[in-house]
Amino acid sequence: MTLGDVLPSLRSSLPPRGVDRELWPLTTAHGRAGLSVGGVPLVEIEQEYGTPAYVLDEADVRERCTAYAAAFGPAQVYYAAKALLSRGLLRWIDEAGLGLAVYSTGQWRLALAAGFPPERIVVHGDVDARGAGRVVIESAADIARLTCTRRPLRQRVMLRLLPAQLGFTAPGLPACPSEDRFGVPTAGAELAALVDEITSSPLLELAGLDVYLGSQLAQFGGYEHAITQLIAACAELRRTHGVRIEEINLGGGFAVAHPGQDSTLPVDPFAARMRRVLSLACDRAGVPRPRLSVTPGRAVVARAGVALYRVLAVRHEPGHQLVAVDGGLSDNPRPALYGARYTAVLVGRPSHADTVPTTVVGRHDETGDVLVRDEPLPGDLRPGDLLAVPGCGAYHFPLASNYDLVGRPPLIAVREGRARLLVRRETLDDILRRDAA
Ligand SMILES: Cc1ncc(COP(=O)(O)O)c(C=O)c1O
């Protein structure tokens, strides 16, 4: 029995069962109209925009941008666009003074359309991006692409290195082995040859070294190891090529909380520790200290997002409940891709039923289309109920698909009691128009 059961007047001010503060957006609250984010009751968002829908807490994103900017300096944080991107979000990132990392021409074009300063953008991959602040080079082919064009421009570049022990990752997430990635070992002939090419080109300027160590990393160890190897590379390049490396970028992958799995990597202690390791490594190697930069994606937006679903069907079994909702694999492929775990909360009506382990499956009638597995939810769920799933701000909207010809959900920002559409729902007309013959 909870306090709310004893004193019904308290019910409206208590968070509902299952609301774990670490998983929900910072402005999550519970009032007369039920669970709200950004001062907007989730039921009202459902009434206006339908389901499935992604809700994004603007204050939460801004707060995390501020925290990363304070820990590393705003210019030393490149928000990783692949985690989530929209013009509205780009303005928040810009206003926080952060940089941006883009991985496609689409992301580059959207950033320019939002008025994001190109000189604060780091470009990864084969992107048509003239005027970018930095371009990351992973192989000789990238150098050729930048220099053998009809109208070449002078370009600052960062070299992607692959430290040994790459592929640190959280339990349950697949490590990406270094043999599956492009980049250059931190020492040896390949590194020397690429640096030769860069330093001998009048068009290129070596601005720094870059690594990306994996996903959902909650331990400092992998990053410390990477710093040591990067500084050894700086010392070697100083000796062999006389270059001074001004910046090292420690990729992204900083963990965010998932139910029963990981907790969030704390940004301040991380920054302080990395700076100490950097100073020590530089002192030992006798090289000037480069600037330390980071490229967080999920750590900035994951927790700000909540996905809303409508319950379509319920099967009550002894000691268990199976629930089907109107979304799934097409708007959250992460459980199927990585075994990521989620929880859900009933919103829109009170329930005093005991909780039972509940599995929430998607609409796609597919192995692996499981959004929530065996999480406690009230045992009286029924069709028409509204479920809210926290932790859906990163790699949900960008990974959404049209599987089964389902339109992708809208992205809705909430702030100070107002909801605002950032990206509209994809309509069936949008989808059917692409079918050309
Ligand atoms: C090169 C690079 N940098 C940064 C990131 C961001 O990682 P995360 O969203 O885990 O912080 C990624 C994600 O795949 C990446 O590939």
Short mmCIF file of C-alpha atoms and ligand atoms in Angstrom, two decimals:
data_model
loop_
_atom_site.label_atom_id
_atom_site.label_comp_id
_atom_site.label_asym_id
_atom_site.label_seq_id
_atom_site.Cartn_x
_atom_site.Cartn_y
_atom_site.Cartn_z
CA MET A 1 0.00 0.00 0.00
CA THR A 2 1.32 3.47 -0.90
CA LEU A 3 0.85 6.82 0.83
CA GLY A 4 -1.42 7.79 -2.02
CA ASP A 5 -3.72 4.85 -1.23
CA VAL A 6 -4.03 5.98 2.41
CA LEU A 7 -4.43 9.70 1.67
CA PRO A 8 -6.24 10.04 -1.69
CA SER A 9 -5.69 13.83 -1.64
CA LEU A 10 -1.96 13.13 -1.97
CA ARG A 11 -2.36 11.00 -5.07
CA SER A 12 -2.17 13.85 -7.53
CA SER A 13 1.16 15.13 -6.20
CA LEU A 14 2.96 11.79 -6.00
CA PRO A 15 4.78 10.40 -9.01
CA PRO A 16 2.96 7.32 -10.29
CA ARG A 17 4.39 3.93 -9.56
CA GLY A 18 7.21 3.04 -11.88
CA VAL A 19 8.52 6.61 -12.39
CA ASP A 20 12.24 6.23 -11.80
CA ARG A 21 13.67 9.77 -11.72
CA GLU A 22 16.92 8.75 -13.43
CA LEU A 23 15.06 7.54 -16.52
CA TRP A 24 12.60 10.42 -17.02
CA PRO A 25 13.06 13.98 -18.34
CA LEU A 26 14.10 16.57 -15.76
CA THR A 27 10.73 18.39 -15.82
CA THR A 28 8.61 15.25 -15.32
CA ALA A 29 5.89 15.97 -12.78
CA HIS A 30 2.61 14.51 -11.63
CA GLY A 31 -0.44 16.69 -11.10
CA ARG A 32 -4.22 16.64 -11.44
CA ALA A 33 -4.01 15.91 -15.17
CA GLY A 34 -1.58 13.03 -14.54
CA LEU A 35 2.01 12.77 -15.70
CA SER A 36 3.39 15.85 -17.43
CA VAL A 37 6.67 16.77 -19.10
CA GLY A 38 7.68 20.39 -19.71
CA GLY A 39 4.50 21.42 -17.90
CA VAL A 40 2.30 19.68 -20.50
CA PRO A 41 0.18 16.68 -19.45
CA LEU A 42 1.06 13.70 -21.65
CA VAL A 43 -2.67 13.02 -22.18
CA GLU A 44 -3.03 16.45 -23.77
CA ILE A 45 -0.17 15.72 -26.16
CA GLU A 46 -1.87 12.49 -27.14
CA GLN A 47 -5.17 14.32 -27.69
CA GLU A 48 -3.54 16.88 -29.98
CA TYR A 49 -0.96 14.82 -31.85
CA GLY A 50 -2.09 11.18 -31.56
CA THR A 51 0.12 8.13 -31.04
CA PRO A 52 2.75 6.91 -31.43
CA ALA A 53 4.57 10.17 -30.75
CA TYR A 54 7.95 11.31 -29.46
CA VAL A 55 7.87 14.06 -26.81
CA LEU A 56 11.07 16.05 -26.16
CA ASP A 57 11.71 18.06 -22.98
CA GLU A 58 13.44 21.25 -24.18
CA ALA A 59 14.62 22.19 -20.67
CA ASP A 60 16.24 18.77 -20.25
CA VAL A 61 18.19 19.07 -23.51
CA ARG A 62 19.26 22.63 -22.74
CA GLU A 63 20.34 21.63 -19.23
CA ARG A 64 22.55 18.83 -20.55
CA CYS A 65 24.06 21.12 -23.19
CA THR A 66 24.91 23.56 -20.39
CA ALA A 67 26.43 20.77 -18.27
CA TYR A 68 28.66 19.54 -21.13
CA ALA A 69 29.61 23.13 -22.05
CA ALA A 70 30.54 23.85 -18.42
CA ALA A 71 32.59 20.65 -18.11
CA PHE A 72 34.58 20.94 -21.36
CA GLY A 73 34.02 24.50 -22.69
CA PRO A 74 31.26 24.98 -25.31
CA ALA A 75 33.60 24.98 -28.30
CA GLN A 76 35.01 21.63 -27.15
CA VAL A 77 31.65 19.84 -27.34
CA TYR A 78 30.36 18.65 -30.72
CA TYR A 79 26.83 17.36 -30.40
CA ALA A 80 26.57 14.14 -32.48
CA ALA A 81 23.74 14.84 -34.93
CA LYS A 82 23.11 11.16 -35.54
CA ALA A 83 21.47 10.78 -32.11
CA LEU A 84 18.61 13.16 -32.98
CA LEU A 85 18.30 16.09 -35.33
CA SER A 86 15.72 18.69 -36.20
CA ARG A 87 15.93 22.40 -36.92
CA GLY A 88 14.40 23.25 -33.55
CA LEU A 89 16.94 21.10 -31.71
CA LEU A 90 19.77 22.64 -33.72
CA ARG A 91 18.79 26.08 -32.44
CA TRP A 92 19.04 24.89 -28.82
CA ILE A 93 22.49 23.38 -29.53
CA ASP A 94 23.55 26.60 -31.24
CA GLU A 95 22.27 28.81 -28.41
CA ALA A 96 24.29 26.74 -25.93
CA GLY A 97 27.37 27.58 -28.03
CA LEU A 98 28.15 23.91 -28.74
CA GLY A 99 29.68 22.58 -31.92
CA LEU A 100 28.03 19.92 -34.07
CA ALA A 101 29.24 16.66 -35.63
CA VAL A 102 27.44 15.62 -38.83
CA TYR A 103 27.65 12.30 -40.64
CA SER A 104 25.71 12.90 -43.86
CA THR A 105 24.96 15.58 -46.43
CA GLY A 106 21.36 15.62 -45.14
CA GLN A 107 22.51 16.52 -41.63
CA TRP A 108 24.91 19.15 -43.01
CA ARG A 109 22.15 20.72 -45.13
CA LEU A 110 19.66 20.73 -42.26
CA ALA A 111 22.23 22.40 -40.00
CA LEU A 112 22.84 25.15 -42.58
CA ALA A 113 19.08 25.56 -43.06
CA ALA A 114 18.78 26.11 -39.30
CA GLY A 115 21.48 28.79 -39.50
CA PHE A 116 24.06 26.73 -37.57
CA PRO A 117 27.52 28.31 -38.05
CA PRO A 118 29.44 26.00 -40.45
CA GLU A 119 32.75 26.81 -38.77
CA ARG A 120 31.46 25.04 -35.63
CA ILE A 121 30.66 21.85 -37.56
CA VAL A 122 32.86 18.74 -37.72
CA VAL A 123 32.10 16.56 -40.73
CA HIS A 124 32.46 12.77 -40.78
CA GLY A 125 32.22 10.63 -43.92
CA ASP A 126 31.58 11.34 -47.58
CA VAL A 127 29.68 14.60 -47.15
CA ASP A 128 29.43 17.44 -49.61
CA ALA A 129 30.29 20.15 -47.05
CA ARG A 130 32.27 23.17 -48.22
CA GLY A 131 33.28 25.53 -45.45
CA ALA A 132 33.03 23.09 -42.53
CA GLY A 133 35.13 23.87 -39.45
CA ARG A 134 36.79 20.47 -39.58
CA VAL A 135 36.61 17.28 -41.63
CA VAL A 136 37.52 13.92 -40.10
CA ILE A 137 39.83 11.83 -42.26
CA GLU A 138 39.73 8.06 -41.89
CA SER A 139 41.77 6.93 -44.89
CA ALA A 140 43.78 8.14 -47.91
CA ALA A 141 40.56 8.15 -49.94
CA ASP A 142 39.23 11.00 -47.75
CA ILE A 143 42.35 13.06 -48.50
CA ALA A 144 41.91 12.46 -52.23
CA ARG A 145 38.25 13.47 -52.03
CA LEU A 146 39.13 16.76 -50.32
CA THR A 147 42.06 17.69 -52.51
CA CYS A 148 41.20 16.31 -55.99
CA THR A 149 38.06 18.32 -56.60
CA ARG A 150 37.52 21.00 -59.23
CA ARG A 151 37.26 23.81 -56.69
CA PRO A 152 39.37 22.68 -53.72
CA LEU A 153 39.26 24.74 -50.53
CA ARG A 154 41.73 24.94 -47.70
CA GLN A 155 40.42 22.62 -44.99
CA ARG A 156 41.27 21.90 -41.35
CA VAL A 157 41.16 18.14 -40.78
CA MET A 158 41.20 15.72 -37.87
CA LEU A 159 42.66 12.25 -38.20
CA ARG A 160 40.54 9.33 -36.95
CA LEU A 161 42.72 6.96 -34.92
CA LEU A 162 41.88 3.45 -33.75
CA PRO A 163 43.42 2.90 -30.33
CA ALA A 164 44.12 -0.67 -29.32
CA GLN A 165 41.27 -2.02 -27.15
CA LEU A 166 38.70 -0.18 -29.23
CA GLY A 167 35.27 -1.60 -28.69
CA PHE A 168 34.74 -1.02 -25.00
CA THR A 169 31.03 -1.27 -24.66
CA ALA A 170 28.30 -1.92 -22.16
CA PRO A 171 27.25 -5.48 -21.38
CA GLY A 172 24.50 -6.44 -23.79
CA LEU A 173 25.67 -4.07 -26.50
CA PRO A 174 27.83 -5.43 -29.31
CA ALA A 175 31.35 -4.00 -29.40
CA CYS A 176 32.35 -2.74 -32.81
CA PRO A 177 35.69 -4.45 -33.46
CA SER A 178 38.45 -2.29 -34.93
CA GLU A 179 38.70 -4.54 -38.01
CA ASP A 180 35.16 -3.41 -38.90
CA ARG A 181 36.04 0.29 -38.76
CA PHE A 182 38.03 2.74 -40.78
CA GLY A 183 40.70 4.79 -39.06
CA VAL A 184 44.43 4.57 -38.49
CA PRO A 185 46.37 2.68 -35.79
CA THR A 186 47.88 5.07 -33.23
CA ALA A 187 51.43 4.22 -34.33
CA GLY A 188 53.21 2.84 -37.36
CA ALA A 189 53.71 3.29 -41.08
CA GLU A 190 50.06 3.93 -41.98
CA LEU A 191 49.84 6.84 -39.55
CA ALA A 192 53.13 8.29 -40.78
CA ALA A 193 52.06 8.01 -44.43
CA LEU A 194 48.72 9.76 -43.87
CA VAL A 195 50.32 12.55 -41.84
CA ASP A 196 52.92 12.92 -44.64
CA GLU A 197 50.11 13.40 -47.13
CA ILE A 198 48.24 15.89 -44.96
CA THR A 199 51.24 17.99 -44.00
CA SER A 200 52.59 18.11 -47.54
CA SER A 201 49.29 19.30 -48.99
CA PRO A 202 48.91 23.10 -49.26
CA LEU A 203 45.15 22.55 -48.90
CA LEU A 204 45.09 20.64 -45.63
CA GLU A 205 45.90 21.59 -42.06
CA LEU A 206 46.10 18.91 -39.37
CA ALA A 207 43.92 20.29 -36.56
CA GLY A 208 43.67 17.28 -34.31
CA LEU A 209 43.20 13.59 -33.61
CA ASP A 210 39.83 11.91 -33.14
CA VAL A 211 38.64 8.62 -31.65
CA TYR A 212 35.28 6.95 -31.10
CA LEU A 213 35.43 4.09 -28.63
CA GLY A 214 32.01 2.47 -28.68
CA SER A 215 28.51 2.85 -27.30
CA GLN A 216 26.89 3.29 -23.94
CA LEU A 217 30.19 3.46 -22.05
CA ALA A 218 29.82 3.89 -18.30
CA GLN A 219 33.48 3.31 -17.34
CA PHE A 220 36.36 5.78 -17.58
CA GLY A 221 38.98 3.11 -18.31
CA GLY A 222 38.61 2.92 -22.09
CA TYR A 223 38.88 6.69 -22.44
CA GLU A 224 41.95 6.86 -20.21
CA HIS A 225 43.57 4.19 -22.28
CA ALA A 226 42.73 6.08 -25.46
CA ILE A 227 44.20 9.35 -24.11
CA THR A 228 47.47 7.62 -23.28
CA GLN A 229 47.71 6.24 -26.80
CA LEU A 230 46.71 9.53 -28.44
CA ILE A 231 49.35 11.45 -26.51
CA ALA A 232 51.95 8.86 -27.47
CA ALA A 233 50.89 9.49 -31.09
CA CYS A 234 51.21 13.29 -30.54
CA ALA A 235 54.76 12.79 -29.26
CA GLU A 236 55.64 10.56 -32.20
CA LEU A 237 54.22 13.04 -34.76
CA ARG A 238 56.09 15.89 -33.12
CA ARG A 239 59.31 13.93 -33.40
CA THR A 240 58.82 12.62 -36.96
CA HIS A 241 56.90 15.45 -38.63
CA GLY A 242 57.42 18.43 -36.32
CA VAL A 243 53.64 18.90 -35.97
CA ARG A 244 51.92 20.10 -32.85
CA ILE A 245 48.50 18.48 -32.30
CA GLU A 246 46.15 21.12 -30.91
CA GLU A 247 43.08 19.03 -30.18
CA ILE A 248 42.15 15.47 -29.32
CA ASN A 249 38.52 14.41 -29.53
CA LEU A 250 37.32 11.59 -27.31
CA GLY A 251 34.34 10.52 -29.40
CA GLY A 252 30.97 9.85 -27.79
CA GLY A 253 29.32 6.77 -26.39
CA PHE A 254 28.78 8.18 -22.89
CA ALA A 255 26.24 5.92 -21.20
CA VAL A 256 22.71 6.91 -20.26
CA ALA A 257 20.55 5.04 -17.76
CA HIS A 258 18.44 2.10 -18.90
CA PRO A 259 16.17 0.18 -16.53
CA GLY A 260 18.13 -2.48 -14.70
CA GLN A 261 21.16 -2.04 -16.97
CA ASP A 262 23.42 1.02 -16.85
CA SER A 263 23.53 4.33 -15.11
CA THR A 264 24.41 7.67 -16.67
CA LEU A 265 28.09 8.52 -17.03
CA PRO A 266 28.57 11.59 -14.81
CA VAL A 267 29.94 14.41 -16.93
CA ASP A 268 31.82 16.54 -14.36
CA PRO A 269 33.92 13.76 -12.78
CA PHE A 270 34.54 12.39 -16.27
CA ALA A 271 35.84 15.75 -17.53
CA ALA A 272 37.98 16.32 -14.41
CA ARG A 273 39.49 12.85 -14.60
CA MET A 274 40.18 13.03 -18.33
CA ARG A 275 41.94 16.37 -17.86
CA ARG A 276 44.13 14.88 -15.12
CA VAL A 277 45.00 11.86 -17.27
CA LEU A 278 45.73 14.18 -20.19
CA SER A 279 48.05 16.42 -18.14
CA LEU A 280 49.92 13.45 -16.77
CA ALA A 281 50.29 11.80 -20.18
CA CYS A 282 51.51 15.10 -21.74
CA ASP A 283 54.01 15.71 -18.95
CA ARG A 284 55.37 12.20 -19.31
CA ALA A 285 55.60 12.42 -23.09
CA GLY A 286 56.96 15.99 -23.04
CA VAL A 287 54.32 17.38 -25.42
CA PRO A 288 52.21 20.54 -25.08
CA ARG A 289 48.71 19.84 -23.80
CA PRO A 290 46.13 19.67 -26.60
CA ARG A 291 42.54 20.84 -26.11
CA LEU A 292 40.23 18.00 -25.06
CA SER A 293 36.94 17.77 -26.96
CA VAL A 294 34.04 15.30 -26.89
CA THR A 295 31.21 14.26 -29.23
CA PRO A 296 28.26 13.22 -27.10
CA GLY A 297 25.02 12.20 -28.78
CA ARG A 298 22.82 10.05 -26.57
CA ALA A 299 24.07 11.74 -23.38
CA VAL A 300 22.56 15.06 -24.54
CA VAL A 301 19.13 13.92 -25.75
CA ALA A 302 18.29 10.38 -24.61
CA ARG A 303 16.64 11.20 -21.34
CA ALA A 304 14.69 14.19 -22.69
CA GLY A 305 12.54 11.94 -24.89
CA VAL A 306 9.35 10.07 -24.00
CA ALA A 307 7.45 7.90 -26.50
CA LEU A 308 3.66 7.66 -26.25
CA TYR A 309 1.71 4.60 -27.37
CA ARG A 310 -1.93 3.54 -27.38
CA VAL A 311 -2.71 0.02 -26.13
CA LEU A 312 -4.39 -2.06 -28.84
CA ALA A 313 -4.86 -5.41 -27.12
CA VAL A 314 -4.15 -7.11 -23.79
CA ARG A 315 -3.85 -10.79 -22.91
CA HIS A 316 -4.07 -11.45 -19.18
CA GLU A 317 -2.25 -14.61 -18.16
CA PRO A 318 -1.62 -15.97 -14.69
CA GLY A 319 1.11 -13.74 -13.19
CA HIS A 320 1.80 -11.96 -16.50
CA GLN A 321 0.29 -9.52 -18.96
CA LEU A 322 0.94 -9.27 -22.70
CA VAL A 323 0.17 -5.89 -24.23
CA ALA A 324 0.19 -4.85 -27.89
CA VAL A 325 0.63 -1.16 -28.77
CA ASP A 326 0.30 0.92 -31.93
CA GLY A 327 4.08 1.33 -32.43
CA GLY A 328 7.14 -0.88 -31.99
CA LEU A 329 10.03 -1.92 -34.21
CA SER A 330 9.34 0.89 -36.69
CA ASP A 331 9.74 3.68 -34.10
CA ASN A 332 12.08 1.96 -31.62
CA PRO A 333 14.33 -0.72 -33.16
CA ARG A 334 16.83 -0.50 -30.28
CA PRO A 335 15.58 -3.51 -28.29
CA ALA A 336 15.87 -5.65 -31.44
CA LEU A 337 19.20 -4.12 -32.53
CA TYR A 338 21.03 -3.94 -29.21
CA GLY A 339 18.89 -5.67 -26.59
CA ALA A 340 18.22 -2.22 -25.07
CA ARG A 341 15.75 -2.33 -22.16
CA TYR A 342 12.83 0.01 -21.58
CA THR A 343 10.11 0.47 -19.04
CA ALA A 344 6.63 1.98 -19.39
CA VAL A 345 4.11 3.82 -17.26
CA LEU A 346 0.33 3.95 -17.58
CA VAL A 347 -0.85 7.55 -18.02
CA GLY A 348 -4.27 9.07 -18.48
CA ARG A 349 -6.19 7.17 -15.81
CA PRO A 350 -5.50 6.12 -12.24
CA SER A 351 -5.11 2.45 -11.49
CA HIS A 352 -4.91 0.84 -8.08
CA ALA A 353 -4.50 -2.67 -9.44
CA ASP A 354 -1.45 -4.61 -8.31
CA THR A 355 1.40 -4.57 -10.76
CA VAL A 356 2.24 -7.68 -12.76
CA PRO A 357 5.23 -8.40 -14.98
CA THR A 358 4.18 -7.03 -18.36
CA THR A 359 5.61 -7.45 -21.82
CA VAL A 360 4.75 -4.78 -24.37
CA VAL A 361 5.01 -5.85 -28.00
CA GLY A 362 4.77 -3.74 -31.15
CA ARG A 363 2.31 -3.86 -34.02
CA HIS A 364 4.59 -5.55 -36.51
CA ASP A 365 3.91 -9.19 -35.72
CA GLU A 366 7.63 -9.89 -35.79
CA THR A 367 10.17 -11.74 -33.66
CA GLY A 368 12.07 -9.10 -31.68
CA ASP A 369 9.29 -6.51 -31.85
CA VAL A 370 9.28 -6.22 -28.05
CA LEU A 371 9.41 -2.73 -26.54
CA VAL A 372 9.25 -3.64 -22.85
CA ARG A 373 9.97 -7.04 -21.34
CA ASP A 374 8.64 -8.19 -17.96
CA GLU A 375 8.40 -4.75 -16.36
CA PRO A 376 5.86 -4.16 -13.57
CA LEU A 377 2.70 -2.41 -14.86
CA PRO A 378 -0.79 -2.25 -13.33
CA GLY A 379 -2.51 -5.61 -13.88
CA ASP A 380 -5.70 -4.05 -15.26
CA LEU A 381 -4.36 -2.64 -18.54
CA ARG A 382 -6.97 -2.55 -21.32
CA PRO A 383 -7.25 -1.49 -24.96
CA GLY A 384 -7.32 2.30 -25.32
CA ASP A 385 -4.90 2.92 -22.40
CA LEU A 386 -2.01 5.31 -22.94
CA LEU A 387 1.54 4.15 -22.16
CA ALA A 388 4.58 6.43 -21.85
CA VAL A 389 8.09 5.02 -22.38
CA PRO A 390 11.01 7.15 -21.07
CA GLY A 391 14.55 7.32 -22.41
CA CYS A 392 13.44 7.63 -26.05
CA GLY A 393 15.26 10.83 -27.07
CA ALA A 394 18.32 9.29 -28.79
CA TYR A 395 18.42 6.90 -31.76
CA HIS A 396 14.64 6.52 -31.90
CA PHE A 397 13.42 9.30 -34.21
CA PRO A 398 16.53 8.97 -36.46
CA LEU A 399 16.26 5.17 -36.66
CA ALA A 400 12.50 5.10 -37.29
CA SER A 401 11.43 3.33 -40.48
CA ASN A 402 8.39 2.83 -42.69
CA TYR A 403 8.30 -0.89 -41.95
CA ASP A 404 4.83 -2.24 -42.82
CA LEU A 405 4.24 1.15 -44.54
CA VAL A 406 3.66 2.86 -41.24
CA GLY A 407 4.22 6.64 -41.08
CA ARG A 408 7.00 7.79 -38.77
CA PRO A 409 5.82 9.52 -35.55
CA PRO A 410 5.98 13.27 -34.94
CA LEU A 411 8.59 14.95 -32.72
CA ILE A 412 6.99 17.36 -30.25
CA ALA A 413 8.90 19.78 -28.02
CA VAL A 414 7.45 20.70 -24.63
CA ARG A 415 8.48 23.66 -22.54
CA GLU A 416 6.87 25.75 -19.79
CA GLY A 417 3.37 24.40 -20.40
CA ARG A 418 3.47 24.61 -24.21
CA ALA A 419 3.78 21.84 -26.78
CA ARG A 420 5.27 22.67 -30.19
CA LEU A 421 5.61 20.47 -33.24
CA LEU A 422 9.26 20.08 -34.30
CA VAL A 423 8.68 17.47 -37.01
CA ARG A 424 5.21 16.46 -38.17
CA ARG A 425 3.92 12.90 -38.44
CA GLU A 426 4.71 11.23 -41.75
CA THR A 427 1.46 10.72 -43.62
CA LEU A 428 0.43 7.79 -45.78
CA ASP A 429 0.46 10.20 -48.73
CA ASP A 430 4.16 10.95 -48.00
CA ILE A 431 4.88 7.24 -48.16
CA LEU A 432 2.72 6.34 -51.14
CA ARG A 433 4.07 9.25 -53.22
CA ARG A 434 7.53 7.62 -53.32
CA ASP A 435 6.24 4.54 -55.13
CA ALA A 436 7.11 5.54 -58.69
CA ALA A 437 5.75 2.84 -60.98
C1 LIG B 1 32.02 8.97 -34.58
C2 LIG B 1 30.94 9.06 -33.57
N1 LIG B 1 31.01 10.04 -32.65
C3 LIG B 1 30.06 10.17 -31.71
C4 LIG B 1 29.00 9.32 -31.67
C5 LIG B 1 27.97 9.55 -30.61
O1 LIG B 1 27.85 8.48 -29.77
P1 LIG B 1 26.82 8.53 -28.55
O2 LIG B 1 25.49 8.90 -29.13
O3 LIG B 1 26.85 7.15 -28.03
O4 LIG B 1 27.32 9.56 -27.60
C6 LIG B 1 28.90 8.30 -32.59
C7 LIG B 1 27.78 7.36 -32.55
O5 LIG B 1 27.73 6.35 -33.22
C8 LIG B 1 29.90 8.17 -33.59
O6 LIG B 1 29.84 7.20 -34.52
#
